[in-house]
Short mmCIF file of C-alpha atoms and ligand atoms in Angstrom, two decimals:
data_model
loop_
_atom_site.label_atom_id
_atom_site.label_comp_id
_atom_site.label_asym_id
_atom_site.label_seq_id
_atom_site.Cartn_x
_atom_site.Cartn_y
_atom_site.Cartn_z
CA UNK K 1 33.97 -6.77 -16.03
CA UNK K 2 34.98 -3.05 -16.36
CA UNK K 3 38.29 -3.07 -14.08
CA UNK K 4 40.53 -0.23 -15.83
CA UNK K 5 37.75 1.57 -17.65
CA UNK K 6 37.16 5.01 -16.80
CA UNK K 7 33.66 6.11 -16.48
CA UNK K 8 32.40 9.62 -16.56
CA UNK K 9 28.14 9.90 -14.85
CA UNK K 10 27.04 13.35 -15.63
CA UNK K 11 24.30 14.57 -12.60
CA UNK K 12 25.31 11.17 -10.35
CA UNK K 13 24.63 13.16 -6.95
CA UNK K 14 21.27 11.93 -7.27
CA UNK K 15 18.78 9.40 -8.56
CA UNK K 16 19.38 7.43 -11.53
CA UNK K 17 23.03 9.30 -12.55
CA UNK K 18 23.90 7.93 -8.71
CA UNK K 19 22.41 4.07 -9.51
CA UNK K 20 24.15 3.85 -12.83
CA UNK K 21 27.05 5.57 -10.97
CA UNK K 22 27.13 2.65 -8.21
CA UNK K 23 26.18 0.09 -10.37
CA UNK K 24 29.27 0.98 -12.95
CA UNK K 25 31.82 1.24 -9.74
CA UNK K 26 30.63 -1.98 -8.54
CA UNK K 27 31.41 -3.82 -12.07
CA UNK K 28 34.65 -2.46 -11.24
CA UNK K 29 34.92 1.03 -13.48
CA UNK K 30 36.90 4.20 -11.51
CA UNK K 31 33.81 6.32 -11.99
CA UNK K 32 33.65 10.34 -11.81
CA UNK K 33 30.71 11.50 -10.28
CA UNK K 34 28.96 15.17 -10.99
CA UNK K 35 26.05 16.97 -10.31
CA UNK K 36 25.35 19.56 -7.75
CA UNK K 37 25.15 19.64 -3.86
CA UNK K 38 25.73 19.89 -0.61
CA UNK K 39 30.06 19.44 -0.48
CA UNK K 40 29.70 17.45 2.27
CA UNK K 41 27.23 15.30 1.50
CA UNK K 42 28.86 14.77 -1.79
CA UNK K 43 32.35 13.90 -0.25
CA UNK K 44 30.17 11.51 1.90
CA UNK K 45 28.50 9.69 -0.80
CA UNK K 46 31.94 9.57 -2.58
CA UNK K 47 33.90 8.04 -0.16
CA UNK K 48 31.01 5.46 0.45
CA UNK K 49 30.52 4.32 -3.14
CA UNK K 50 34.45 4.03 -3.10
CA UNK K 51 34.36 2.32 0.09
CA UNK K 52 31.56 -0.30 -1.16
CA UNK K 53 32.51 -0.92 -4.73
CA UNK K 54 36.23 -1.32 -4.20
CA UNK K 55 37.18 1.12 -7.28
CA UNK K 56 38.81 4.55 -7.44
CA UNK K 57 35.69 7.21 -7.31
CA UNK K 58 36.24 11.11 -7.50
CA UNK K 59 34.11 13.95 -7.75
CA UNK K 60 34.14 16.99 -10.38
CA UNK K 61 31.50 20.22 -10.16
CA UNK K 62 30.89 21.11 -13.63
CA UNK K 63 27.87 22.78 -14.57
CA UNK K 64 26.48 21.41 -17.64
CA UNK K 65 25.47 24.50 -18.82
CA UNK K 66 28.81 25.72 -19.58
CA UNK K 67 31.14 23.79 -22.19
CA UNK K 68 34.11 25.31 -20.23
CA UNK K 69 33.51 23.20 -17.30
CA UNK K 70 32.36 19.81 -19.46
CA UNK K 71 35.71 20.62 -20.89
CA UNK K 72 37.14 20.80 -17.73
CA UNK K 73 35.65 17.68 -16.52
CA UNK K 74 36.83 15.27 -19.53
CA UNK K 75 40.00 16.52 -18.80
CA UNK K 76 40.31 15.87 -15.15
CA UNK K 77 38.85 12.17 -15.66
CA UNK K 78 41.70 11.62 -18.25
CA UNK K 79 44.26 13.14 -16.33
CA UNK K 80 43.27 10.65 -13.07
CA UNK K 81 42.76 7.74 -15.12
CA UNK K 82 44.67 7.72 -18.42
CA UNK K 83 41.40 7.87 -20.80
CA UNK K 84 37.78 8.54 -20.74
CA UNK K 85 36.32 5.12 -21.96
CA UNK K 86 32.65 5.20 -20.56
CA UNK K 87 29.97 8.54 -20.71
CA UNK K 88 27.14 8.64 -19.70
CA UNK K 89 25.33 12.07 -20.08
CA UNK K 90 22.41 11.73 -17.15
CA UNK K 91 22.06 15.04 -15.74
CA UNK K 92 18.32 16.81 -16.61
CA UNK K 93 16.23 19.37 -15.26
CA UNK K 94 12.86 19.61 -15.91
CA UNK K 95 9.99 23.03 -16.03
CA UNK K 96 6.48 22.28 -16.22
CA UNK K 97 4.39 24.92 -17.36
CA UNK K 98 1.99 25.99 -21.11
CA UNK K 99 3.60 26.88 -24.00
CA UNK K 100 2.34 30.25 -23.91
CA UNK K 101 4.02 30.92 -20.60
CA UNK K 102 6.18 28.60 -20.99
CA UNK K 103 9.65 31.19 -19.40
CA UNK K 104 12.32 31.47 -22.29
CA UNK K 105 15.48 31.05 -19.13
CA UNK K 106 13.58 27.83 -18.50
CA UNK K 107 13.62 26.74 -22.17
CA UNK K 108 17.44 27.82 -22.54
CA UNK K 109 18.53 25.89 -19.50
CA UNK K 110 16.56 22.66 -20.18
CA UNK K 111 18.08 22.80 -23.46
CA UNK K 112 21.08 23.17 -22.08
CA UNK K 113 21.19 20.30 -19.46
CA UNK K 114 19.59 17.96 -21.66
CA UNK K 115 20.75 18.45 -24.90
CA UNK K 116 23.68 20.69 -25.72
CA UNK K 117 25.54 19.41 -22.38
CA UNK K 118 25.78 15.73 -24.38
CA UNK K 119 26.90 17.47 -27.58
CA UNK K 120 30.11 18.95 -25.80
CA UNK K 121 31.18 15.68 -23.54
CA UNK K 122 30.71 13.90 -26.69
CA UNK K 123 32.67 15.98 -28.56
CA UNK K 124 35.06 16.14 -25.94
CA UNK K 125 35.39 12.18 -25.17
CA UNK K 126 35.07 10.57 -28.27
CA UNK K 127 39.07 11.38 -29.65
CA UNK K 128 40.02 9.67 -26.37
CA UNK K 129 37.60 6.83 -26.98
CA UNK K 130 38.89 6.42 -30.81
CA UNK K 131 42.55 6.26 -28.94
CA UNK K 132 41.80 3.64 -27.98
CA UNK K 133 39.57 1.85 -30.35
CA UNK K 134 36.98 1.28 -27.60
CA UNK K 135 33.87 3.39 -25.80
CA UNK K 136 30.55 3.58 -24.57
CA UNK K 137 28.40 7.08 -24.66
CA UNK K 138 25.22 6.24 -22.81
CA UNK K 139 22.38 9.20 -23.21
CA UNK K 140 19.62 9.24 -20.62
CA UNK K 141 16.45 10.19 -22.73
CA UNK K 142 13.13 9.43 -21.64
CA UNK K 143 9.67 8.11 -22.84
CA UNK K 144 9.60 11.52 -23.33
CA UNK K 145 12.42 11.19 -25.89
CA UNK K 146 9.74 9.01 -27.62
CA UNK K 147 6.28 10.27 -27.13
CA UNK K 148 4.89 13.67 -25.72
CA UNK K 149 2.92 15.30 -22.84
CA UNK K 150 1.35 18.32 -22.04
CA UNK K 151 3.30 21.44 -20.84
CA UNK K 152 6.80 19.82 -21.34
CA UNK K 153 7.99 21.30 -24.46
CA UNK K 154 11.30 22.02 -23.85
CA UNK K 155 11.88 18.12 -21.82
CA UNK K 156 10.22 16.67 -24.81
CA UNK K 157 12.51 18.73 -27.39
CA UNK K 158 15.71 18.10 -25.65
CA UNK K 159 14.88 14.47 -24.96
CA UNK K 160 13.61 13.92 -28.99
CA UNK K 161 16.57 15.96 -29.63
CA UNK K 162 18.98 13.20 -27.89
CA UNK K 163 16.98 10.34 -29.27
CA UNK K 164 18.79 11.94 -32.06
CA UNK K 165 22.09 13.03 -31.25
CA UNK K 166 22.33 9.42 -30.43
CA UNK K 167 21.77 8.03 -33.64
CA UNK K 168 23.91 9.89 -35.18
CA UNK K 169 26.95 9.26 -32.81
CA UNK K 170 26.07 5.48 -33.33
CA UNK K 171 26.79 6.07 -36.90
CA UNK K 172 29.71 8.00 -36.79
CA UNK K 173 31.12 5.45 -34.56
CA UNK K 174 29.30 2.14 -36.33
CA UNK K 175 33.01 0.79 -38.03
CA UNK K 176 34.86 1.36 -34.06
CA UNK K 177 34.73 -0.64 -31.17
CA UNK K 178 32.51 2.50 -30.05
CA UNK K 179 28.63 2.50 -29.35
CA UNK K 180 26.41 5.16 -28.51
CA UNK K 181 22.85 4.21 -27.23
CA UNK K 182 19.87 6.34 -25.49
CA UNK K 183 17.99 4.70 -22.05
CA UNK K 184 14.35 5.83 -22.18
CA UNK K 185 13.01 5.31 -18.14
CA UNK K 186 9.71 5.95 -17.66
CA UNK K 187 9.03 7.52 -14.02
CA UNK K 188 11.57 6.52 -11.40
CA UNK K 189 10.75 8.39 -8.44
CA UNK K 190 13.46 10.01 -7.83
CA UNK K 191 14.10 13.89 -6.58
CA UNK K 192 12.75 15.19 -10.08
CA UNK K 193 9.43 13.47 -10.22
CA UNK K 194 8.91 14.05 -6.29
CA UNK K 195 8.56 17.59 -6.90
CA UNK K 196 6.11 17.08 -9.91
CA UNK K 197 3.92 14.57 -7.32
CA UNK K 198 4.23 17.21 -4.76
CA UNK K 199 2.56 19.58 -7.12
CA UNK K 200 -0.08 17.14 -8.10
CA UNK K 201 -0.79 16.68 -4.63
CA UNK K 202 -1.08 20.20 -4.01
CA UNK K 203 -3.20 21.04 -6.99
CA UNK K 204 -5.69 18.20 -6.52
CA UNK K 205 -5.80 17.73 -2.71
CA UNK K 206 -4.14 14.32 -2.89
CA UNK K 207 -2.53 12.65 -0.40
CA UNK K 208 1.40 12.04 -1.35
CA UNK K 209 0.28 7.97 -2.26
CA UNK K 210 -2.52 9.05 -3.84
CA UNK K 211 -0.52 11.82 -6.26
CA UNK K 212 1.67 8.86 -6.54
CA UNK K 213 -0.89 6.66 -7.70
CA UNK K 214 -2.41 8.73 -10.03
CA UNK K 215 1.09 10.17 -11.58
CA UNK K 216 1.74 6.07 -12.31
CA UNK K 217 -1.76 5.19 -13.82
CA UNK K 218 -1.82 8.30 -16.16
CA UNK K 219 0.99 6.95 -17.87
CA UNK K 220 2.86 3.79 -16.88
CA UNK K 221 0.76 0.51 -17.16
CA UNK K 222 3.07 -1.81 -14.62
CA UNK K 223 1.67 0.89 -11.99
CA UNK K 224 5.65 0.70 -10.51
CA UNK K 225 8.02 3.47 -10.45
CA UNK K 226 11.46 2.28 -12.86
CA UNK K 227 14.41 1.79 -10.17
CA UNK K 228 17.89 3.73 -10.30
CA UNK K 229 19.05 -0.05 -9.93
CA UNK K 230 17.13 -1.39 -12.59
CA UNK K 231 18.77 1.25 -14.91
CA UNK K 232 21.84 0.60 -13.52
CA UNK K 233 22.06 -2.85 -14.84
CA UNK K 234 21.14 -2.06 -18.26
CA UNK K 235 24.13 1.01 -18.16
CA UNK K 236 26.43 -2.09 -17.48
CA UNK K 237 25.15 -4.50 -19.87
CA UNK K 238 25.40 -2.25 -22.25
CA UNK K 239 28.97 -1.82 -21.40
CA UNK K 240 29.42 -5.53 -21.96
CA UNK K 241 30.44 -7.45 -24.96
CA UNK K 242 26.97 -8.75 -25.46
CA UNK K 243 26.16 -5.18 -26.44
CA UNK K 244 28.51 -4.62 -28.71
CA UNK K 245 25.96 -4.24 -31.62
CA UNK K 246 23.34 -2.42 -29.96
CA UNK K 247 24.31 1.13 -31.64
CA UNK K 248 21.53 4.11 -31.90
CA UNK K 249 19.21 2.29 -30.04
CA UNK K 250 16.63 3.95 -27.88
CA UNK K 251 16.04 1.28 -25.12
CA UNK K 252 13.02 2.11 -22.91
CA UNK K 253 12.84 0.50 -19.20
CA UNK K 254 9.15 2.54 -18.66
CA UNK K 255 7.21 -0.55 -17.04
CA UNK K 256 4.74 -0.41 -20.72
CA UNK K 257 4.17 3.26 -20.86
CA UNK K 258 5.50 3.53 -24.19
CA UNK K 259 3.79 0.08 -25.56
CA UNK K 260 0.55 1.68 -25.38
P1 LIG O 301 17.59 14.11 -10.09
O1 LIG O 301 17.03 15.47 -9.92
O2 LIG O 301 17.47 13.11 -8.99
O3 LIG O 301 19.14 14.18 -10.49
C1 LIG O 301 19.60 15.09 -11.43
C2 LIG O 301 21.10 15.19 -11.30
O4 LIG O 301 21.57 16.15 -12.25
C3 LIG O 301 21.57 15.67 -9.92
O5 LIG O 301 22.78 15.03 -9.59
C4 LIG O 301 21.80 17.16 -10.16
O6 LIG O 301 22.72 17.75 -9.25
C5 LIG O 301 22.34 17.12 -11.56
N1 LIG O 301 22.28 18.40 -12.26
C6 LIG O 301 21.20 19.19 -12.47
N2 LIG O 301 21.58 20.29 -13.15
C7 LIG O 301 22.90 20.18 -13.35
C8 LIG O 301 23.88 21.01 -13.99
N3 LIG O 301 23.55 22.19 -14.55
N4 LIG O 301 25.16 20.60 -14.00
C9 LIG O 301 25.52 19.42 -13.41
N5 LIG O 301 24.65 18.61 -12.81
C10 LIG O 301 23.36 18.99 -12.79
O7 LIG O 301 16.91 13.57 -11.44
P2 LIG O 301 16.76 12.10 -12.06
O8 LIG O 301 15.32 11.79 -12.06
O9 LIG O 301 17.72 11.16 -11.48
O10 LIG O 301 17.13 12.42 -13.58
C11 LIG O 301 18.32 11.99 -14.19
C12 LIG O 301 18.11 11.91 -15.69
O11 LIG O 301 17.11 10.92 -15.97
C13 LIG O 301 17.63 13.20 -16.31
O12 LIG O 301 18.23 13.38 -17.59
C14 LIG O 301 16.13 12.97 -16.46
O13 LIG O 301 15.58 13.74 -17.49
C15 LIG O 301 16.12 11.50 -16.80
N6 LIG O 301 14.85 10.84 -16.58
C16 LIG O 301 14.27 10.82 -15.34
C17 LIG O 301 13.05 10.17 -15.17
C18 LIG O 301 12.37 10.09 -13.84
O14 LIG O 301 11.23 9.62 -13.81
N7 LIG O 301 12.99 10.46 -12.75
C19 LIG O 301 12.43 9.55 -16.27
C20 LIG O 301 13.05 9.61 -17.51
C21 LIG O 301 14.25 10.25 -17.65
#
């Protein structure tokens, strides 16, 4: 379905930015992957999801903190492929602490990661998009993009924050063959939530299925983590025709949390 597109997956090293990653390759789309890590590793995993999917698959290190290197990577996609016709803007940190201690370097660089990073790759990718009269930005928010919790603020402000970016991308796109949408997942246990069970364990003595347990019933009512595949599959159907008038829409995939 998405032979020729060119597909950009910001923070695809790891957990969901690597399913959506796979899951784009395998519909066919030459996919850059991004994010930090171990070079090796990386080359590994990049040759393998090459290797599986049958489609072209390279490998740029821009830190999303620094518009320079989003720049940079935009570019290098283009250069490879011809065009930049699929973004998705995945990669997020996350600090847990109170608002009153809450470290101002953490707040700049969650900000930075999972907000401002979206507002340059947009910026950067949508005049090739309009080039060619086609695109797909894809934001990874969060139920956190939608409701709250404690000692998050700067998650929940960048994630509200690209609930809204979104939007208005959608609608500075609405009369193009362009659409902009948000994915809210709800935990998918992935490297980022393993460190917050981890703590929980820690704190309350838990064992690790326990702290998983309890992380799941606090907030998601299917009691099952979201999968990297799962959001993988809506990525590509929201690459698909059928999706061609889904524009500004926050979709969650967070097994009820956000029902309640
Ligand atoms: P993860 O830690 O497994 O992966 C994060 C990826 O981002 C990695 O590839 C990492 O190298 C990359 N990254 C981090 N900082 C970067 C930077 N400065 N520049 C470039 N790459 C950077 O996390 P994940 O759980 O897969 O999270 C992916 C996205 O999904 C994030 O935006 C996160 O907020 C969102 N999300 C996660 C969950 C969850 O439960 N895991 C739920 C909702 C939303």
């Amino acid at each position: 379905m998405l032979k020729g597109k060119t597909a950009i997956v910001t923070g695809s090293t790891s957990g969901i930015g690597l399913g959506i990653a796979r899951a784009l390759a395998q519909s066919g789309a030459n996919v850059m992957l991004n994010g930090f890590g171990d070079a090796r590793e990386i080359e590994a995993l990049r040759a393998d999801l090459a290797r599986e999917s049958g489609a072209e698959v390279g490998y740029h290190g821009a830190d999303m903190q620094r518009p320079d290197e989003i720049a940079d990577l935009v570019d290098a996609a283009a250069r490879r492929w011809g065009s930049v016709d699929i973004l998705v803007n995945n990669a997020g940190i996350q600090h847990v602490a109170p608002l009153e201690t809450f470290p101002e370097d953490r707040w700049n660089a969650v900000i930075a990661v999972n907000l401002s990073a979206a507002f340059h790759s947009t910026q950067k990718a949508l005049p090739l998009m309009r080039e060619r009269g086609w695109g797909r930005i894809i934001n990874i928010a969060s139920a956190h993009g939608l409701v709250a919790s404690v000692h998050k603020a700067a998650y929940v402000a960048a994630k509200h924050g690209i609930v809204g970016l979104t939007k208005v991308t959608a609608l500075e796109t609405a009369q193009s063959g362009i659409t902009c949408n948000a994915i809210c997942p709800g935990w998918v246990l992935t490297p980022l939530v393993q460190k917050q069970i981890d703590v929980l364990a820690a704190q309350e003595g838990l064992s690790p299925l326990l702290a998983k347990q309890r992380l799941l019933s606090e907030k998601q009512p299917s009691g099952e983590f979201t999968t990297p595949e799962e959001i993988g599959g809506l990525a590509v159907f929201l690459c698909s025709a059928a999706a061609n008038q889904i524009r500004g829409a926050s979709l969650s995939i967070d097994g009820g949390w956000t029902a309640q």
